[in-house]
XYZ file of C-alpha atoms in Angstrom:
767
model
C 93.013 95.450 108.303
C 95.434 92.546 108.117
C 98.751 93.614 109.602
C 99.470 96.783 111.569
C 97.230 99.812 110.843
C 99.299 102.679 109.463
C 96.289 104.955 108.878
C 93.634 106.206 111.313
C 91.439 109.030 109.954
C 88.079 110.313 111.230
C 85.422 111.622 108.881
C 84.772 115.356 109.170
C 81.366 114.776 110.791
C 82.890 112.411 113.345
C 80.619 109.490 112.421
C 83.060 107.235 110.551
C 86.581 105.969 111.124
C 88.982 105.025 108.312
C 91.779 102.594 109.148
C 94.252 100.867 106.879
C 97.806 99.932 106.091
C 98.546 96.225 106.143
C 102.093 96.743 107.460
C 103.374 93.272 108.193
C 100.365 91.662 106.524
C 99.877 89.871 103.224
C 97.789 92.592 101.617
C 96.904 96.238 102.069
C 93.295 97.293 102.621
C 91.352 100.151 104.185
C 88.271 99.639 106.344
C 85.387 101.991 107.177
C 83.833 101.695 110.646
C 80.705 103.122 112.275
C 82.101 104.829 115.392
C 78.895 104.523 117.446
C 78.321 100.811 116.857
C 81.809 99.616 115.987
C 80.381 97.865 112.899
C 82.518 97.401 109.795
C 80.801 99.284 106.950
C 83.104 98.549 104.023
C 86.472 97.025 103.118
C 88.150 98.719 100.163
C 91.163 97.839 98.029
C 93.318 94.731 97.969
C 96.849 95.946 97.390
C 99.687 93.444 97.062
C 101.681 95.714 99.371
C 100.790 97.929 102.316
C 98.727 101.103 102.001
C 100.886 104.059 103.031
C 98.295 106.847 102.741
C 94.502 107.177 102.508
C 91.710 109.682 103.111
C 87.901 109.823 103.074
C 86.115 112.498 101.054
C 84.028 115.061 102.947
C 80.768 113.627 101.570
C 81.930 110.103 102.533
C 81.354 108.881 98.971
C 84.967 108.079 98.081
C 88.180 106.762 99.609
C 91.534 107.480 97.967
C 94.593 105.382 98.804
C 98.169 104.903 97.659
C 101.388 103.060 98.415
C 104.484 101.411 96.906
C 102.732 100.631 93.597
C 102.963 104.389 92.737
C 99.219 104.537 91.931
C 96.465 106.677 93.434
C 93.298 104.581 93.555
C 89.817 105.960 94.256
C 87.081 103.621 95.512
C 83.332 104.235 95.930
C 82.269 103.579 99.536
C 78.739 102.478 98.598
C 79.807 99.388 96.628
C 83.590 99.151 97.060
C 84.211 99.440 93.297
C 87.364 101.027 91.878
C 86.370 104.393 90.370
C 89.776 105.570 89.135
C 93.378 104.410 89.069
C 95.755 107.314 88.498
C 99.278 106.690 87.246
C 101.312 109.874 87.542
C 103.722 109.456 90.432
C 107.164 108.027 89.722
C 107.759 106.839 93.295
C 105.850 105.471 96.289
C 102.739 107.463 97.222
C 103.320 108.613 100.823
C 100.540 111.152 101.551
C 96.917 111.730 100.443
C 94.315 114.313 101.512
C 90.865 115.498 100.347
C 89.961 119.196 100.654
C 87.130 120.061 103.117
C 84.746 120.875 100.252
C 85.681 117.713 98.340
C 86.723 119.789 95.327
C 90.353 118.682 95.371
C 92.379 115.565 96.096
C 96.096 115.958 96.758
C 98.717 113.204 96.672
C 102.468 113.218 97.230
C 105.334 110.782 96.824
C 108.727 109.692 98.077
C 110.507 111.827 95.476
C 108.945 115.038 96.823
C 106.354 115.504 94.073
C 102.832 116.793 94.870
C 99.873 116.348 92.510
C 96.411 117.900 92.802
C 93.398 116.189 91.198
C 89.728 116.968 90.785
C 88.110 115.355 93.801
C 85.041 114.009 91.971
C 86.609 112.786 88.705
C 90.260 112.131 89.539
C 91.350 114.250 86.575
C 94.680 116.034 86.870
C 94.266 119.631 88.084
C 97.837 120.848 88.557
C 101.275 119.962 89.870
C 103.062 121.705 92.737
C 106.840 122.222 92.736
C 107.082 119.961 95.743
C 110.005 119.300 98.048
C 113.538 117.988 97.677
C 112.851 114.943 99.859
C 109.926 112.565 100.537
C 106.637 114.270 101.429
C 105.369 112.947 104.782
C 102.050 114.753 105.267
C 99.312 116.743 103.496
C 96.486 118.784 105.051
C 93.834 121.112 103.604
C 92.175 124.343 104.587
C 89.797 125.924 102.030
C 92.015 126.839 99.089
C 95.248 126.171 101.008
C 97.288 122.971 101.113
C 99.960 122.345 103.750
C 102.768 119.836 103.164
C 105.564 118.468 105.332
C 108.722 116.797 104.099
C 111.879 114.993 105.107
C 113.697 118.142 103.927
C 112.541 119.674 107.242
C 110.172 122.223 105.692
C 106.476 122.951 106.026
C 105.032 124.640 102.949
C 101.674 126.301 102.260
C 100.325 126.247 98.690
C 97.668 128.119 96.752
C 96.001 125.079 95.191
C 94.218 126.932 92.386
C 97.251 128.918 91.251
C 99.769 126.136 91.998
C 102.001 128.622 93.807
C 103.845 128.413 97.089
C 102.421 130.925 99.584
C 105.233 130.511 102.083
C 107.478 127.866 103.627
C 109.693 127.633 106.665
C 112.201 125.316 108.296
C 110.130 123.466 110.889
C 112.127 120.459 112.087
C 115.841 119.714 111.936
C 116.406 116.364 110.265
C 112.965 116.238 108.663
C 109.271 116.950 109.315
C 107.191 113.795 109.814
C 103.670 115.271 109.973
C 101.532 118.364 109.436
C 97.839 118.997 110.051
C 95.422 121.935 110.168
C 93.097 122.725 113.066
C 89.565 124.061 112.372
C 90.665 127.568 113.382
C 93.587 127.569 110.929
C 96.520 126.731 113.204
C 98.977 124.005 112.250
C 100.444 121.115 114.213
C 103.655 119.369 113.162
C 106.052 116.674 114.356
C 109.541 115.746 113.285
C 112.828 113.922 113.578
C 114.065 116.481 116.113
C 111.758 114.590 118.556
C 109.590 117.698 119.047
C 105.976 118.521 118.186
C 105.124 122.166 117.450
C 102.183 124.513 116.946
C 102.251 127.276 114.271
C 100.148 130.051 112.843
C 99.851 130.384 109.063
C 102.688 132.914 108.889
C 105.145 130.349 110.226
C 105.357 131.850 113.719
C 105.800 129.212 116.422
C 102.979 129.242 118.983
C 104.384 126.530 121.214
C 106.267 123.255 121.323
C 106.755 120.158 123.440
C 109.829 119.056 125.303
C 111.836 116.519 123.256
C 110.426 112.977 123.169
C 112.590 109.901 123.615
C 112.341 109.164 119.879
C 111.111 110.683 116.600
C 107.844 112.610 117.013
C 105.454 111.034 114.477
C 102.057 112.724 114.882
C 100.666 115.882 116.503
C 97.323 117.624 116.938
C 96.005 120.740 118.700
C 93.138 121.234 121.137
C 92.790 124.917 122.063
C 96.111 125.733 123.770
C 97.240 122.118 124.114
C 99.500 120.016 121.907
C 98.731 116.295 121.793
C 101.625 114.383 120.245
C 103.150 110.911 120.066
C 106.538 109.468 119.201
C 107.970 106.286 117.693
C 108.053 104.502 121.074
C 104.293 104.914 121.524
C 104.368 107.648 124.171
C 101.545 110.210 123.837
C 101.750 113.491 125.747
C 99.419 116.429 126.358
C 101.446 119.655 126.640
C 100.580 123.336 126.893
C 102.125 125.870 124.514
C 104.777 126.699 127.120
C 106.041 123.107 126.872
C 104.755 121.973 130.274
C 103.536 118.380 130.244
C 99.952 118.175 131.504
C 99.294 114.463 131.055
C 100.363 111.239 129.374
C 97.795 109.130 127.566
C 97.715 105.371 127.930
C 97.853 103.458 124.664
C 96.997 100.186 126.391
C 93.660 100.783 128.144
C 92.404 98.057 130.480
C 89.899 95.457 129.288
C 86.185 95.986 129.929
C 86.052 93.662 132.954
C 88.901 95.584 134.592
C 87.242 98.889 133.713
C 83.968 97.740 135.303
C 85.759 96.481 138.444
C 87.744 99.716 138.742
C 84.612 101.844 138.207
C 82.670 99.814 140.795
C 85.501 100.365 143.286
C 85.530 104.063 142.460
C 81.750 104.232 142.974
C 82.093 102.478 146.349
C 84.902 104.849 147.384
C 82.917 107.873 146.225
C 79.771 106.666 147.999
C 81.802 106.278 151.210
C 83.361 109.705 150.705
C 79.931 111.147 149.894
C 78.472 109.783 153.153
C 81.352 111.265 155.149
C 80.992 114.604 153.367
C 77.236 114.619 153.958
C 77.895 114.143 157.690
C 80.518 116.901 157.606
C 78.135 119.147 155.718
C 75.341 118.495 158.230
C 77.700 119.219 161.138
C 79.075 122.315 159.413
C 75.593 123.550 158.597
C 74.573 123.032 162.242
C 77.659 124.942 163.421
C 77.098 127.826 160.982
C 73.427 127.982 161.898
C 74.366 127.990 165.600
C 76.883 130.789 165.005
C 74.336 132.750 163.025
C 71.645 132.130 165.676
C 74.050 133.221 168.427
C 74.945 136.351 166.473
C 71.280 137.101 165.877
C 70.562 136.431 169.559
C 73.367 138.799 170.574
C 72.134 141.384 168.134
C 68.554 140.978 169.390
C 69.678 141.048 172.995
C 71.595 144.274 172.376
C 68.599 145.800 170.586
C 66.213 144.541 173.249
C 68.511 145.831 176.021
C 68.742 149.258 174.415
C 65.006 149.360 173.859
C 64.409 148.183 177.427
C 66.862 150.780 178.718
C 65.198 153.480 176.703
C 61.741 152.338 177.871
C 62.796 151.870 181.533
C 63.327 155.596 182.341
C 59.891 156.794 181.095
C 58.273 153.870 182.875
C 60.153 154.682 186.102
C 59.341 158.348 185.764
C 55.680 157.505 185.159
C 55.702 155.274 188.220
C 57.353 158.070 190.255
C 54.767 160.578 189.072
C 52.005 158.182 189.939
C 53.560 157.611 193.379
C 53.812 161.382 193.946
C 50.199 161.857 192.901
C 49.210 159.110 195.304
C 51.260 160.900 197.997
C 49.381 164.116 197.416
C 46.115 162.216 197.674
C 47.204 160.511 200.868
C 48.416 163.844 202.273
C 44.983 165.337 201.668
C 43.342 162.318 203.219
C 45.572 162.619 206.322
C 44.893 166.297 206.618
C 41.166 165.656 206.325
C 41.178 162.744 208.764
C 40.021 163.136 212.402
C 42.109 162.290 215.355
C 41.164 158.656 215.271
C 41.924 158.176 211.565
C 44.983 160.379 211.402
C 47.560 157.763 212.599
C 46.490 155.261 209.965
C 46.484 157.950 207.270
C 49.896 159.078 208.446
C 51.107 155.511 208.264
C 49.848 155.185 204.664
C 51.482 158.481 203.810
C 54.827 157.369 205.169
C 54.548 154.087 203.298
C 53.851 155.984 200.110
C 56.919 158.113 200.698
C 58.922 154.857 200.763
C 57.316 153.948 197.451
C 58.332 157.339 196.042
C 61.909 156.848 197.250
C 62.030 153.422 195.582
C 60.572 154.871 192.373
C 63.136 157.655 192.500
C 65.911 155.058 192.844
C 64.460 153.122 189.888
C 64.413 156.304 187.763
C 68.051 156.966 188.620
C 69.014 153.337 187.859
C 67.110 153.398 184.541
C 68.868 156.607 183.509
C 72.253 155.150 184.351
C 71.375 151.915 182.410
C 70.330 153.911 179.325
C 73.503 155.961 179.537
C 75.566 152.751 179.692
C 73.700 151.180 176.727
C 74.126 154.325 174.668
C 77.809 154.358 175.515
C 78.146 150.676 174.457
C 76.338 151.435 171.185
C 78.595 154.383 170.498
C 81.653 152.241 171.300
C 80.486 149.522 168.880
C 79.956 152.102 166.151
C 83.368 153.572 166.855
C 84.966 150.086 166.699
C 83.194 149.441 163.362
C 84.477 152.735 161.980
C 87.982 151.899 163.164
C 87.724 148.427 161.596
C 86.536 149.958 158.293
C 89.439 152.394 158.402
C 91.804 149.509 159.191
C 90.470 147.516 156.217
C 90.935 150.518 153.921
C 94.459 151.053 155.249
C 95.365 147.371 154.859
C 93.882 147.298 151.320
C 95.941 150.322 150.322
C 99.010 148.832 151.965
C 98.496 145.501 150.129
C 98.158 147.284 146.789
C 101.374 149.176 147.463
C 103.181 145.980 148.496
C 101.971 144.151 145.331
C 103.057 147.037 143.092
C 106.461 147.100 144.762
C 106.737 143.300 144.482
C 105.897 143.446 140.745
C 108.505 146.187 140.247
C 111.118 144.131 142.093
C 110.280 141.002 140.075
C 110.720 142.948 136.826
C 114.043 144.274 138.114
C 115.049 140.735 139.078
C 114.330 139.558 135.527
C 116.837 142.119 134.235
C 119.635 140.770 136.445
C 121.867 137.825 135.726
C 121.319 134.908 138.090
C 124.070 134.424 140.667
C 125.374 138.015 140.555
C 125.445 140.208 143.709
C 122.865 142.519 142.141
C 120.592 139.556 141.454
C 120.970 138.261 145.018
C 120.272 141.726 146.470
C 117.098 142.181 144.411
C 116.053 138.588 145.076
C 116.339 139.179 148.856
C 114.124 142.241 148.508
C 111.628 140.182 146.477
C 111.551 137.546 149.242
C 111.038 140.194 151.954
C 108.337 141.986 149.998
C 106.570 138.704 149.229
C 106.514 137.909 152.953
C 105.053 141.363 153.652
C 102.386 140.789 150.997
C 101.454 137.480 152.648
C 101.384 139.073 156.138
C 99.253 142.023 154.950
C 96.892 139.734 153.060
C 96.425 137.609 156.198
C 95.679 140.703 158.327
C 93.268 142.075 155.727
C 91.423 138.753 155.521
C 91.093 138.625 159.329
C 89.817 142.227 159.440
C 87.285 141.623 156.693
C 86.063 138.489 158.432
C 85.730 140.483 161.682
C 83.783 143.154 159.801
C 81.488 140.546 158.320
C 82.672 141.256 154.749
C 83.924 137.684 154.344
C 82.444 134.392 155.472
C 83.513 133.088 158.837
C 85.888 130.164 159.255
C 82.898 127.916 159.826
C 81.200 129.285 156.672
C 84.445 128.811 154.701
C 84.707 125.244 155.914
C 81.036 124.667 155.056
C 81.505 126.109 151.565
C 84.521 123.871 150.980
C 82.603 120.873 152.280
C 79.662 121.817 149.988
C 82.012 122.116 146.978
C 83.603 118.762 147.811
C 80.142 117.266 148.277
C 78.948 118.610 144.909
C 82.156 117.473 143.187
C 81.932 114.005 144.731
C 78.236 113.791 143.765
C 79.152 114.748 140.211
C 82.032 112.264 140.132
C 79.705 109.594 141.480
C 77.143 110.409 138.796
C 79.859 110.406 136.130
C 81.187 107.093 137.438
C 77.717 105.573 137.345
C 77.249 106.897 133.806
C 80.646 105.488 132.851
C 79.789 102.184 134.502
C 76.643 102.065 132.396
C 78.717 102.722 129.285
C 81.251 100.001 130.169
C 78.481 97.535 130.960
C 76.778 98.442 127.676
C 80.081 97.940 125.864
C 80.556 94.621 127.642
C 77.037 93.626 126.613
C 77.811 94.696 123.049
C 80.914 92.517 123.208
C 78.692 89.634 124.317
C 76.413 90.433 121.347
C 79.416 90.365 119.035
C 80.656 87.069 120.460
C 77.160 85.575 120.206
C 76.967 86.715 116.573
C 80.288 85.039 115.877
C 79.133 81.903 117.670
C 75.887 81.940 115.680
C 77.812 82.254 112.423
C 80.071 79.350 113.421
C 77.149 77.167 114.483
C 75.261 78.021 111.310
C 78.264 77.141 109.179
C 78.735 73.877 111.075
C 75.045 73.016 110.644
C 75.033 73.872 106.937
C 78.264 71.907 106.445
C 76.652 68.846 108.087
C 73.532 69.232 105.931
C 75.741 69.377 102.851
C 77.811 66.448 104.132
C 74.697 64.352 104.699
C 73.351 65.260 101.305
C 76.604 64.376 99.559
C 77.715 61.546 101.856
C 77.022 58.700 99.363
C 78.293 60.571 96.330
C 81.793 59.001 96.654
C 80.135 55.564 96.174
C 78.368 56.747 93.036
C 81.547 58.382 91.798
C 83.696 55.269 92.287
C 81.058 53.099 90.569
C 81.036 55.522 87.665
C 84.833 55.517 87.640
C 84.928 51.691 87.603
C 82.443 51.600 84.717
C 84.491 54.141 82.828
C 87.697 52.191 83.534
C 86.102 48.937 82.314
C 84.958 50.646 79.142
C 88.395 52.186 78.598
C 90.145 48.862 79.184
C 87.845 47.136 76.650
C 88.185 49.867 74.046
C 91.976 50.088 74.423
C 92.346 46.325 74.152
C 90.243 46.392 70.970
C 92.500 49.045 69.423
C 95.735 47.011 69.820
C 95.380 44.680 66.739
C 94.689 47.598 64.436
C 97.688 49.528 65.820
C 99.928 46.439 65.389
C 98.732 46.003 61.787
C 99.437 49.634 60.948
C 102.898 49.322 62.469
C 103.691 46.212 60.375
C 102.445 47.891 57.191
C 104.562 50.940 57.874
C 107.667 48.793 58.417
C 106.972 46.887 55.160
C 106.645 50.141 53.200
C 109.807 51.600 54.726
C 112.169 48.813 53.427
C 111.891 49.455 49.584
C 111.905 53.171 50.247
C 115.228 52.882 52.059
C 116.609 50.624 49.285
C 115.593 53.204 46.663
C 117.547 55.807 48.597
C 120.681 53.618 48.336
C 120.298 53.279 44.564
C 119.686 57.011 44.184
C 122.744 57.773 46.280
C 124.867 55.450 44.028
C 123.534 57.200 40.906
C 124.404 60.587 42.344
C 127.922 59.366 43.176
C 128.357 58.094 39.609
C 127.154 61.419 38.129
C 129.447 63.361 40.470
C 132.380 61.233 39.264
C 131.475 61.813 35.589
C 131.212 65.572 36.164
C 134.642 65.611 37.776
C 136.158 63.635 34.843
C 134.610 66.001 32.289
C 135.841 69.080 34.122
C 139.337 67.617 34.437
C 139.456 66.844 30.683
C 138.202 70.302 29.690
C 140.635 71.856 32.158
C 143.590 70.026 30.556
C 142.484 70.967 27.057
C 141.861 74.543 27.959
C 145.245 74.848 29.667
C 147.211 73.263 26.695
C 145.719 75.262 23.740
C 147.200 78.738 24.607
C 150.693 77.207 24.841
C 150.286 75.594 21.429
C 149.090 78.871 19.904
C 152.005 80.796 21.463
C 154.470 78.295 19.952
C 152.678 78.520 16.593
C 152.763 82.333 16.752
C 156.482 82.288 17.545
C 157.155 80.008 14.523
C 155.025 82.228 12.251
C 156.836 85.363 13.405
C 160.153 83.652 12.614
C 158.893 82.715 9.136
C 157.663 86.263 8.388
C 161.050 87.576 9.442
C 162.755 85.228 6.956
C 160.233 86.263 4.277
C 161.034 89.901 4.882
C 164.737 89.182 4.597
C 164.118 87.358 1.299
C 161.961 90.196 0.047
C 164.709 92.606 0.912
C 166.950 90.874 -1.567
C 164.502 91.594 -4.371
C 164.010 94.747 -6.292
C 160.758 96.465 -5.862
C 158.478 96.321 -8.863
C 159.855 93.134 -10.098
C 157.852 89.959 -10.251
C 160.282 88.414 -7.768
C 159.648 91.226 -5.320
C 155.916 90.898 -5.737
C 156.112 87.181 -5.118
C 158.291 87.670 -2.053
C 156.000 90.437 -0.756
C 152.958 88.180 -1.201
C 154.683 85.565 0.939
C 155.261 88.192 3.653
C 151.648 89.305 3.564
C 150.394 85.721 3.762
C 152.565 85.095 6.811
C 151.261 88.273 8.420
C 147.678 87.056 7.873
C 148.553 83.767 9.528
C 150.088 85.639 12.494
C 146.894 87.723 12.854
C 144.759 84.586 12.776
C 146.974 82.906 15.408
C 146.946 86.048 17.610
C 143.171 86.167 17.403
C 142.975 82.484 18.292
C 145.323 83.096 21.248
C 143.143 85.933 22.519
C 140.049 83.792 22.084
C 141.738 80.974 24.015
C 142.527 83.381 26.823
C 138.815 84.361 26.985
C 137.502 80.792 26.837
C 134.892 79.836 29.598
C 135.964 78.045 32.798
C 136.033 74.283 32.621
C 132.959 73.982 34.877
C 131.072 76.268 32.472
C 131.925 74.372 29.366
C 129.224 72.610 27.460
C 130.418 69.076 28.361
C 130.580 70.122 32.003
C 127.110 71.693 31.825
C 125.702 68.497 30.357
C 127.385 66.408 33.091
C 126.091 68.855 35.782
C 122.544 68.558 34.427
C 122.760 64.797 34.754
C 124.069 65.204 38.336
C 121.245 67.655 39.258
C 118.666 65.253 37.917
C 120.217 62.423 39.952
C 120.224 64.566 43.098
C 116.556 65.494 42.581
C 115.770 61.838 42.320
C 117.773 61.226 45.540
C 115.863 64.004 47.377
C 112.548 62.486 46.304
C 113.573 59.011 47.377
C 114.918 60.336 50.681
C 111.645 62.258 51.299
C 109.729 59.108 50.552
C 112.008 57.124 52.888
C 111.608 59.773 55.640
C 107.855 59.723 55.189
C 107.863 55.971 55.415
C 110.165 56.068 58.472
C 107.952 58.740 60.098
C 104.938 56.559 59.511
C 106.795 53.733 61.224
C 107.600 56.016 64.193
C 104.030 57.295 64.399
C 102.669 53.778 64.143
C 105.161 52.636 66.808
C 104.191 55.510 69.135
C 100.524 54.884 68.580
C 101.065 51.200 69.282
C 103.077 52.008 72.432
C 100.469 54.547 73.510
C 97.668 52.093 72.967
C 99.538 49.431 74.962
C 100.190 51.990 77.763
C 96.557 53.108 77.780
C 95.411 49.515 77.906
C 97.798 48.756 80.769
C 96.821 51.976 82.573
C 93.120 51.297 82.148
C 93.596 47.763 83.420
C 95.640 49.007 86.398
C 93.177 51.821 87.134
C 90.297 49.369 86.985
C 92.098 47.072 89.409
C 92.915 49.973 91.756
C 89.325 51.245 91.702
C 87.935 47.779 92.308
C 90.346 47.336 95.226
C 89.465 50.791 96.600
C 85.699 50.436 96.212
C 85.026 48.644 99.539
C 87.017 51.262 101.459
C 85.170 54.128 99.727
C 81.793 52.521 100.432
C 82.722 51.988 104.055
C 84.028 55.590 104.490
C 80.970 57.119 102.774
C 78.541 55.102 104.845
C 80.504 56.041 107.998
C 80.460 59.725 107.017
C 76.719 59.538 106.428
C 76.195 57.822 109.751
C 78.361 60.403 111.543
C 76.545 63.289 109.826
C 73.172 61.793 110.733
C 74.356 61.513 114.347
C 75.877 65.028 114.524
C 73.171 66.856 112.560
C 70.519 67.004 115.334
C 73.174 68.195 117.791
C 74.402 70.872 115.379
C 70.823 71.888 114.613
C 70.105 72.250 118.323
C 73.330 74.188 118.903
C 72.461 76.433 115.945
C 68.981 77.086 117.344
C 70.433 77.748 120.801
C 73.059 80.115 119.397
C 70.375 81.913 117.369
C 68.151 82.312 120.417
C 71.128 83.468 122.492
C 72.150 85.982 119.813
C 68.603 87.341 119.612
C 68.387 87.495 123.406
C 71.707 89.288 123.870
C 70.832 91.684 121.056
C 67.478 92.448 122.664
C 69.165 92.933 126.053
C 71.682 95.240 124.434
C 69.009 97.296 122.669
C 67.003 97.514 125.919
C 70.055 98.587 127.910
C 71.041 101.005 125.161
C 67.562 102.534 125.120
C 67.468 102.777 128.912
C 70.875 104.446 128.975
C 69.871 106.907 126.219
C 66.694 107.743 128.171
C 68.679 108.262 131.385
C 71.138 110.529 129.598
C 68.301 112.520 127.980
C 66.447 112.925 131.316
C 67.640 116.151 133.028
């Protein structure tokens, strides 16, 4: 992927590799690779930001990924299409994992939330309580989900019931990773710079020594922890924390690997030759020792047998000599005087033979006695050696038991104390005794023939070294074949890239040649279009000028009418103001007049009452005076009513004269609005006509300029197009030849690779 890969996940069957991330790149993607061939199978996703988490389903049908966009996206591997986009998380998605059976998909975020989905549909299954800090890792066993978090905890969850099974504090400062092993153990790493191994109850099985920086990832292999930190160091450690190896993250290139392997093969071949010579010499020495031992054994057996057979043979010879003596004695006794001396001489000679035979019998008896004594001594020495071996074995067992007891006692003492030093001295002494006894026992067993001799030991060691070197040489040759095959595959890859480049170059030249003269056709078409536009735009100018003149002519009376309408409105406004002022004065003066009139009438009625008071009731004078009073009272009532009516009179602006004047003003204003609208319409027509005229002039000028530019440019375009065509015609045969060569080379290297691959597979399959 573009940028740094933040994700590396193997499929469960070990056939595919999932990588992704895009850290530092422009986009985030994940890529599926075929591990055997190194071929890219699919590229999935195109996030605007990096991918922080991803996993491949167990059936390899789906890839789920997530990151800063807070979405969980599921893609189909067969066609790369987006199957589901799940929006549930409220923060960055930091961890994703499929269950081994593909039934569940779990995702977690930076806020500590964990969601479980149906693996096949992406539908929500349940939510887990989660952590109090970002979740850094998720891992599945059947039915169980493990999670790690920056809160330092590792938690195990029952996925179906959405319940926490157990949790424990795993790493101070935060846990950065958790993963299950096939046998159910867990591996974790954290900010405490340590990687750890756990069982499912939270018991620690082992841990590494602290790294130089934060421990980021960890895995288990049997009783080994393989872990790496932020600096890129990767260690292999046993559960006791002892470092067994460091892994190189920058392996040498193939050429260096091949050179190093060739040197190793040469060194091993040299060592193998030396070992073969040593083995031959050792075999010869062992065979000589064995032959000498067999010869000694045979000589002893033959000597004993000869000694045993010598006495009967000597005795038989003696008996035969004695019988011959008796015969000779009889012959002497029977001989006459002339033959007696010779017979006597033979008899005496035979007596010498008997004496020699007697000596031989004695010597044979003594030899047998000596051989029997030697045999008895050898048996006695063997019995003593057997007893010595038994005694040394018993003594060694006692020394070992005592040494073990002392070591246990030493473990109970505090280092540096007198008691510790005393016990430690005893441990040292007893250990020396164990070594001494073991050496004596080994020597005795070798002497007894229970152990191989020194020569046989040396031969066995030489044979082991020879076998190991032969195996290493075979492994190196196998590895050399693999590196050479990889190098050949690299050549295949490079040749494929070269073929693609040559093909593209060839196809580009074909397209260039095909389209080389198109710029000439295009500029001719552009010139024709420019000529047409220039002609048409020039033809439109008189009409646009006429329309502009007509619009100006129509705008003048319209503007004059507006002036007249504005004067009429001003006149009507003045008349309305005069009317309102007059009505206002009249309306304001009438109540004062009525109040004065009422005051005068009240004074008159008072005088009439006084006059009536001077008259006698019932008299005509009184009646006349009373009538005068009542008349005055009627006048007062009429004046009072008039005063009240004057107080309630309408406002001047609402009076009838004012209303009539306002109606005239409204009519004048309506006329003004109409004349103004007409004037605006006429003015707008002038503006439109002016713009159209200006536009037409600009278009005509532009068309004329464009035509001139195109006509000036035409020779250059023709020259460049013809040059491009000529260059393409020149380069095309070369590119075609290079393409054909690259194709042949690609096919050749591929065939060589397949042949080498087949040969290597056959050699590996051959026992």
